[in-house]
mmCIF file of C-alpha atoms in Angstrom:
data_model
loop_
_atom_site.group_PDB
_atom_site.id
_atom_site.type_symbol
_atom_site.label_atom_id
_atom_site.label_comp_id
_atom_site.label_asym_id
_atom_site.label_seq_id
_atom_site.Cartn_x
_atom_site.Cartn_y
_atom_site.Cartn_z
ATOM 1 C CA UNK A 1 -1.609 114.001 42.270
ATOM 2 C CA UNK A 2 -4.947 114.624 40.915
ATOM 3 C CA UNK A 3 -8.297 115.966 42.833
ATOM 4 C CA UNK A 4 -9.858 112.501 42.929
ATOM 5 C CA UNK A 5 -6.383 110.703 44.170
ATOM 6 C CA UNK A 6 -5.653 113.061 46.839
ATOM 7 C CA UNK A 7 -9.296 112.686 48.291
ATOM 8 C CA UNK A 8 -8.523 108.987 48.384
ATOM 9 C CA UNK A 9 -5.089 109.541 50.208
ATOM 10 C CA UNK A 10 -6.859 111.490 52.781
ATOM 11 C CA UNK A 11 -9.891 109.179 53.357
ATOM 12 C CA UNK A 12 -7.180 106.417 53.613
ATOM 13 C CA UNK A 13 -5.033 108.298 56.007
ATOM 14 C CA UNK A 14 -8.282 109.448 58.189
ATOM 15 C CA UNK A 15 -8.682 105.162 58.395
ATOM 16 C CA UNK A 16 -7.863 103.616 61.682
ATOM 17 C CA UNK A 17 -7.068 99.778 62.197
ATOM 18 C CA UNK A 18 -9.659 97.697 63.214
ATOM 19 C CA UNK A 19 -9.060 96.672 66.775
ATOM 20 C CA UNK A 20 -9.633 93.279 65.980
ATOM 21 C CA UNK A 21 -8.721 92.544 62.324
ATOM 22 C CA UNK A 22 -6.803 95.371 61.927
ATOM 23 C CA UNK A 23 -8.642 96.233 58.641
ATOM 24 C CA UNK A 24 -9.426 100.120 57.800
ATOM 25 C CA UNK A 25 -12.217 101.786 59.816
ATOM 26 C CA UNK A 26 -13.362 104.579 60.555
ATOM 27 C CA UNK A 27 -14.181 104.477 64.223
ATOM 28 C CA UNK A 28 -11.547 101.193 65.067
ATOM 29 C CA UNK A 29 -13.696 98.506 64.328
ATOM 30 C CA UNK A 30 -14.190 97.529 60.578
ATOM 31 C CA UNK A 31 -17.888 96.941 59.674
ATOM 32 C CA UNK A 32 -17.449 92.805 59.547
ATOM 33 C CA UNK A 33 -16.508 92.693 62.457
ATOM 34 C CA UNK A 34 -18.900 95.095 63.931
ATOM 35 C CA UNK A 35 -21.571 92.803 61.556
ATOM 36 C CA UNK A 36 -20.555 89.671 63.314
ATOM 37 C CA UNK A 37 -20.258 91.169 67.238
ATOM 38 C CA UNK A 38 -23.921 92.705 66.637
ATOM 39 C CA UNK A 39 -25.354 89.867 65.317
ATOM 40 C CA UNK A 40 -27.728 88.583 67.580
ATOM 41 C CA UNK A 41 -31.060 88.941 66.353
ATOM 42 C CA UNK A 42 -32.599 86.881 69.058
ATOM 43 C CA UNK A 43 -35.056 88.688 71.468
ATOM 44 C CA UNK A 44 -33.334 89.547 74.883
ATOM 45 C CA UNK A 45 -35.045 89.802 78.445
ATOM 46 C CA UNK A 46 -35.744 93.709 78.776
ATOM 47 C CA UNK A 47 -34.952 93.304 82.323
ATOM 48 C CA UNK A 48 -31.610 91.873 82.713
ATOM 49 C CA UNK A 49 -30.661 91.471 78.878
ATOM 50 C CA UNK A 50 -30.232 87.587 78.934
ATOM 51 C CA UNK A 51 -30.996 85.976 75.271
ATOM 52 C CA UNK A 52 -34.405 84.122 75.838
ATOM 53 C CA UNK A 53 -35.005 80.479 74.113
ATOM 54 C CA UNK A 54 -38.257 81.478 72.838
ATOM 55 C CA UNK A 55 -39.784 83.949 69.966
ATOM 56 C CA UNK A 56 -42.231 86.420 72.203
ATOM 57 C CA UNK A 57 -44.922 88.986 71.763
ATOM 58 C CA UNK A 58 -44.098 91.300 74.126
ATOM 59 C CA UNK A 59 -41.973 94.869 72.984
ATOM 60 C CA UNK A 60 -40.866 94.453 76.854
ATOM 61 C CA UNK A 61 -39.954 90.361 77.762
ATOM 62 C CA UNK A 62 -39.053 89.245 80.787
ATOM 63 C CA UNK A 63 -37.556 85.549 81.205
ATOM 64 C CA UNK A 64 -38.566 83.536 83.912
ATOM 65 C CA UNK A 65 -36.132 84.798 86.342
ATOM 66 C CA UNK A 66 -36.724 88.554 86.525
ATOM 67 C CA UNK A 67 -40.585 87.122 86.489
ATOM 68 C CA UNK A 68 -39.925 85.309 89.755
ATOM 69 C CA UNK A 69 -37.465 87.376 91.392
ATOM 70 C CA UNK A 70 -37.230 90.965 90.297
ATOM 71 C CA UNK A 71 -33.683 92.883 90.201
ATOM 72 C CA UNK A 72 -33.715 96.574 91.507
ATOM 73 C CA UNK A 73 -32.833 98.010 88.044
ATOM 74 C CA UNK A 74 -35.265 97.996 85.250
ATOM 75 C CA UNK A 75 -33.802 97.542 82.088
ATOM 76 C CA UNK A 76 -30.732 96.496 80.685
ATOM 77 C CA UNK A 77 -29.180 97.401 77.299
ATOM 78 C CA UNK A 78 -26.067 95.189 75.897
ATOM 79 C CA UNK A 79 -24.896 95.300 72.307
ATOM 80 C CA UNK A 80 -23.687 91.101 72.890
ATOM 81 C CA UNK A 81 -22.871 88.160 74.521
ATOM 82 C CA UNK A 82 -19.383 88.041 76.388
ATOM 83 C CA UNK A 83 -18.296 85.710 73.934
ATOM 84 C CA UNK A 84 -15.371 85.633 71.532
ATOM 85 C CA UNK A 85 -13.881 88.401 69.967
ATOM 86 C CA UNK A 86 -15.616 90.058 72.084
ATOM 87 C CA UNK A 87 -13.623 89.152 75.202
ATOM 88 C CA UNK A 88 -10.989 90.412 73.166
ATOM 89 C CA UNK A 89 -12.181 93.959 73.208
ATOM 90 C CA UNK A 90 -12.959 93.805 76.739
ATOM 91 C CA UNK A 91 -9.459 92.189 77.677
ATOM 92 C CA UNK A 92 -8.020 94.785 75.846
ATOM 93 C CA UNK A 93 -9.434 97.748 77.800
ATOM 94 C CA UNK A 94 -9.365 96.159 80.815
ATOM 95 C CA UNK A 95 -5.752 94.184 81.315
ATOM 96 C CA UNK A 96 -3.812 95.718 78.298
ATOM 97 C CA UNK A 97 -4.717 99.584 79.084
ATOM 98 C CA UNK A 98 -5.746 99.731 75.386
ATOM 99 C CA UNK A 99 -8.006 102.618 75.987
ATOM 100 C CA UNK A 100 -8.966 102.954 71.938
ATOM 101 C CA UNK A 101 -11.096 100.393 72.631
ATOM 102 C CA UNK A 102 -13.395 102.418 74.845
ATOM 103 C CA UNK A 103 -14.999 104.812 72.482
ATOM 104 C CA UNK A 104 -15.757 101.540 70.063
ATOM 105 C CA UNK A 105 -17.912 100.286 72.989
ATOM 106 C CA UNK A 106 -19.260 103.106 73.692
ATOM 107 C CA UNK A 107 -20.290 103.934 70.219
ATOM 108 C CA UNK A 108 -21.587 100.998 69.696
ATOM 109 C CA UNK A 109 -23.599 101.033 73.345
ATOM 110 C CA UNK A 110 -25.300 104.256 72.004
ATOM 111 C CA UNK A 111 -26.363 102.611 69.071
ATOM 112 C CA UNK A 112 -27.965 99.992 70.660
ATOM 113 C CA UNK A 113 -29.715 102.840 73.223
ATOM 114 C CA UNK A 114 -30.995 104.523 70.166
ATOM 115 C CA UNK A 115 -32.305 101.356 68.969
ATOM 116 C CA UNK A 116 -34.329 100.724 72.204
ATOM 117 C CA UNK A 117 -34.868 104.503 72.475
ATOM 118 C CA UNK A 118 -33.367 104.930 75.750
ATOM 119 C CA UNK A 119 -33.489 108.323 76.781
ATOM 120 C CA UNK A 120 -31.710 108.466 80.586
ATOM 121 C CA UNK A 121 -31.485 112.212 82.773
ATOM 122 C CA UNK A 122 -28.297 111.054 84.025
ATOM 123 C CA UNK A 123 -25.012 108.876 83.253
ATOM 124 C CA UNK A 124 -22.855 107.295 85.516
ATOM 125 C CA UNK A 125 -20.331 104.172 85.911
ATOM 126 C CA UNK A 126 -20.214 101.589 87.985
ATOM 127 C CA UNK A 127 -17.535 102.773 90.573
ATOM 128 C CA UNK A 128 -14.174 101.384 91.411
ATOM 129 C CA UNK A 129 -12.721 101.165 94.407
ATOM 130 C CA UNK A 130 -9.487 103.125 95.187
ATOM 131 C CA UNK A 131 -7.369 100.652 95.394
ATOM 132 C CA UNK A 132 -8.247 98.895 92.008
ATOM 133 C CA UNK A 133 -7.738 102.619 90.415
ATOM 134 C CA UNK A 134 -4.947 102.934 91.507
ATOM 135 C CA UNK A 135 -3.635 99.442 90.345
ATOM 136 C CA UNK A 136 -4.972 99.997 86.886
ATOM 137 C CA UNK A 137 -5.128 104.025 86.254
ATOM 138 C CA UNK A 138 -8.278 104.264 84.934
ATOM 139 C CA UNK A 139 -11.766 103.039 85.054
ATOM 140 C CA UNK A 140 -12.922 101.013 82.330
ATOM 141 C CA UNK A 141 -16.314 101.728 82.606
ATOM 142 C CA UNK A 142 -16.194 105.699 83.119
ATOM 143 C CA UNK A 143 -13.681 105.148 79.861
ATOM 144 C CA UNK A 144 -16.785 103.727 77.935
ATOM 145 C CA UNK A 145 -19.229 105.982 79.398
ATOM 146 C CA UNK A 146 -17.312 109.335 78.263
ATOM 147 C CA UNK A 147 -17.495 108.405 75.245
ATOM 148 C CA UNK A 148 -21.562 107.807 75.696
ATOM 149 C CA UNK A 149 -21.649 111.128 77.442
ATOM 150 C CA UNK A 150 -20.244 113.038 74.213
ATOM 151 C CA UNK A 151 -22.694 111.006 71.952
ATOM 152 C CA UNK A 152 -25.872 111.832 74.306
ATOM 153 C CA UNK A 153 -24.263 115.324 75.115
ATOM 154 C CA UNK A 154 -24.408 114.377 79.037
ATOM 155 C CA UNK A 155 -21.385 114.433 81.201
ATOM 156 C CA UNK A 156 -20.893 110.913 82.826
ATOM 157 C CA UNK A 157 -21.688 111.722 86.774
ATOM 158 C CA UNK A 158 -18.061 110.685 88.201
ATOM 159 C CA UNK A 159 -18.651 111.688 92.019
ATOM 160 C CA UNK A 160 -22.873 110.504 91.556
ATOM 161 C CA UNK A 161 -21.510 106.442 93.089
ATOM 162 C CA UNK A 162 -19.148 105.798 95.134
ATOM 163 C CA UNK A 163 -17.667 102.600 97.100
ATOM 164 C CA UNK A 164 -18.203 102.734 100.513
ATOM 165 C CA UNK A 165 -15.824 99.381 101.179
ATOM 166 C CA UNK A 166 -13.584 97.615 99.349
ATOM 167 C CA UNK A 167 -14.830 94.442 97.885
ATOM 168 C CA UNK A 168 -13.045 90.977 96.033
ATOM 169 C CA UNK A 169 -12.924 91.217 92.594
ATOM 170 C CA UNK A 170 -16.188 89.416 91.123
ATOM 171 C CA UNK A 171 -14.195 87.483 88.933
ATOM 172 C CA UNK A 172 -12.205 85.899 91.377
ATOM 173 C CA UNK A 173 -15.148 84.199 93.947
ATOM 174 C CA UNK A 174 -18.088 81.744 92.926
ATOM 175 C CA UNK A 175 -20.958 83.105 91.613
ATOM 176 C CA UNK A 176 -22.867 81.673 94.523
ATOM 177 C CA UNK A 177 -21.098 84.742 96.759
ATOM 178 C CA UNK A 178 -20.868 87.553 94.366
ATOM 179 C CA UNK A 179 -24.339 89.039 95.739
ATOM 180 C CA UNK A 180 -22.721 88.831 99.391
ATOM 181 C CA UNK A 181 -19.726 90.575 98.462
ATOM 182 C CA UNK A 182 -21.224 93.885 97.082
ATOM 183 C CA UNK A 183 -23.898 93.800 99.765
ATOM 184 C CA UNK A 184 -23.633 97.334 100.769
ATOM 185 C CA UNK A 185 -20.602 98.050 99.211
ATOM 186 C CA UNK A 186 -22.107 101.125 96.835
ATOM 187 C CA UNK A 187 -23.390 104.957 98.222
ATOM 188 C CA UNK A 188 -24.849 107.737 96.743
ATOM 189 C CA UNK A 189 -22.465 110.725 97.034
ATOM 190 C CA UNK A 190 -24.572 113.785 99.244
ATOM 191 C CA UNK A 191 -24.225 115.878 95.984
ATOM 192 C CA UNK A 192 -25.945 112.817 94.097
ATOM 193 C CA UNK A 193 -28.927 112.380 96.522
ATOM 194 C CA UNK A 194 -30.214 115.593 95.420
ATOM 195 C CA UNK A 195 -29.409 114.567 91.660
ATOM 196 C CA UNK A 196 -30.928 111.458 91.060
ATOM 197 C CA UNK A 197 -34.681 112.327 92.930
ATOM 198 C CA UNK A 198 -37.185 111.164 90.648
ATOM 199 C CA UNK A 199 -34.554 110.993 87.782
ATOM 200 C CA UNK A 200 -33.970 108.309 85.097
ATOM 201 C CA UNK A 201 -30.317 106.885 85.932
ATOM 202 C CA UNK A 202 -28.444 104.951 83.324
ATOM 203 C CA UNK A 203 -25.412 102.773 84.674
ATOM 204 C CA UNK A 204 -22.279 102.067 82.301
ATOM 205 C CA UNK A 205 -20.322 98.643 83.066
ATOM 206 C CA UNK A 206 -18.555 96.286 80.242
ATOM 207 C CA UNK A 207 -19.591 93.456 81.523
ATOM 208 C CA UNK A 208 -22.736 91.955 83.122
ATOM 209 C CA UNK A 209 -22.335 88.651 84.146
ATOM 210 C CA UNK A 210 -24.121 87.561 87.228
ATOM 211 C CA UNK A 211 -25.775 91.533 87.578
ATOM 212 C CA UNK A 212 -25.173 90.949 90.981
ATOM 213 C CA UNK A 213 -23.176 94.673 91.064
ATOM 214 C CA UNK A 214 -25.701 96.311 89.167
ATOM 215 C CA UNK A 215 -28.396 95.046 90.900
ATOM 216 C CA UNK A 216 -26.393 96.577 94.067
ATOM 217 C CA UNK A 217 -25.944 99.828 92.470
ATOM 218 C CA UNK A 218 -29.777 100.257 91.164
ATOM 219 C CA UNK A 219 -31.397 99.471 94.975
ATOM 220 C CA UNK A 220 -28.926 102.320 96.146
ATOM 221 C CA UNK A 221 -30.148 104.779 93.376
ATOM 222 C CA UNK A 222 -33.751 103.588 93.935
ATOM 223 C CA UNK A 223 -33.107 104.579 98.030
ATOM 224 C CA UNK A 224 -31.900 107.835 96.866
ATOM 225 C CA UNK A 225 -35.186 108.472 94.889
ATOM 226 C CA UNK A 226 -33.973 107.543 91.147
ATOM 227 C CA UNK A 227 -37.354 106.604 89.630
ATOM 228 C CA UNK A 228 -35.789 104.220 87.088
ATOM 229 C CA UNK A 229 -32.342 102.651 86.290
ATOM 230 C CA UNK A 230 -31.329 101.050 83.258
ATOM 231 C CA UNK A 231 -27.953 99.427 82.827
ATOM 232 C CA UNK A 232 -25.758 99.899 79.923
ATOM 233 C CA UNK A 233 -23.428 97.290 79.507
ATOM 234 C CA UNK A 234 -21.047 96.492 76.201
ATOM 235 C CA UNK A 235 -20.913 92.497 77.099
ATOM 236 C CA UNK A 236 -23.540 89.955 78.742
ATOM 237 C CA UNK A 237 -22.087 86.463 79.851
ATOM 238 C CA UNK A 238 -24.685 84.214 78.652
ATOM 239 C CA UNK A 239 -26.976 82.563 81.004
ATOM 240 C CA UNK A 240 -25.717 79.123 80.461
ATOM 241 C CA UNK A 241 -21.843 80.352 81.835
ATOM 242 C CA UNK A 242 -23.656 82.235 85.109
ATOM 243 C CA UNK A 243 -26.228 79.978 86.096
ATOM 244 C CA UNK A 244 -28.784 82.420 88.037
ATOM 245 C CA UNK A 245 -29.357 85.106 85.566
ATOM 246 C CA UNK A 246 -28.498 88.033 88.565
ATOM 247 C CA UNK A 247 -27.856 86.312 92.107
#
């Protein structure tokens, strides 16, 4: 084998499937795909990251709800909708413990922070309770957020958040309650308190769909003293599927 067709044995063998098409990639996801999930050139609300009908002027937007009633967090990055494939990706981490699907998001999360220049102090995931760990071994969004933390070189904050009461999954009640059933269900650890003073506080989750358990998490931070939180989230359900953009 000559020079030229070794170096093209390697590159092929360094190739991992695309987790969707199962193409070659580099990083498991093949650049059509990543071309069609990244799409969206449509401005977004900077607030909760919800695709607005209208071309604006503003670098910062706000649609009408986060105008009217303003979440506790103030920004939100998402690289897309929660639409397909990309439920796939997320179904995949989530329900089929395929954990190679974490660092795609979370590459492709940083690429979108480095588009909006997002420069946080501190990382952390939204938290899950004990008894959902336990069910599923592993949290999906801590999964994501390592992967963030080696990109940013910042170690994702495991013990900053932590659930102070168990709480129905938000997938599984109305949309109408979801606000009512985190309703004090996040704390900031004692060891966080003294982290997050006057800090910028960036908040991993895969999917944002109501933003009712960011929103949660951010007014916690805020009470601790975090000066700003943005939320970093792989997938936004679109406004039509939630109705209120964060209640």
């Amino acid at each position: 084998m000559n020079f030229f067709a070794a170096m093209a044995d390697s590159i092929r063998q360094s190739l991992t499937p695309c987790i969707l098409c199962h193409s070659p990639s580099q990083y498991g996801l093949c650049q059509a795909c990543q071309n069609h999930i990244a799409n969206t050139q449509a401005p977004r609300c900077h607030c909760c990251g919800n695709l607005l009908t209208q071309a604006v002027q503003s670098s910062e937007p706000l649609c009408g709800d986060c105008l009217k009633d303003t979440p506790a967090f103030d920004a939100t990055i998402t690289v897309t909708d929660f639409v397909p494939p990309v439920d796939q990706m997320v179904h995949m981490l989530k329900f089929q413990h395929r954990l190679a699907a974490a660092p795609v998001m979370g590459r492709l999360l940083y690429q979108a922070m480095t588009d909006r220049h997002i420069q946080p102090n501190l990382l952390t995931a939204v938290p899950l309770s004990r008894e959902r760990l336990a069910e599923r071994g592993f949290n999906q969004s801590h999964e994501i957020a390592r992967t963030l933390g080696r990109l940013l070189k910042t170690a994702p904050q495991r013990s900053l958040l932590h659930r102070v009461r168990d709480t129905e999954r938000q997938s599984d009640i109305a949309l109408q309650a979801r606000k009512k059933n985190v309703h004090q269900a996040f704390a900031v650890s004692d060891e966080g308190k003294a982290l997050v003073k006057g800090r910028h506080i960036a908040v991993v989750d895969d999917v944002m769909t109501t933003g009712s358990t960011l929103d949660e998490v951010a007014k916690v931070l805020k009470q601790a003293g975090a000066a700003q939180v943005t939320n970093l989230v792989f997938a936004r359900t679109p406004k039509h599927l939630t109705g209120n953009t964060y209640v």
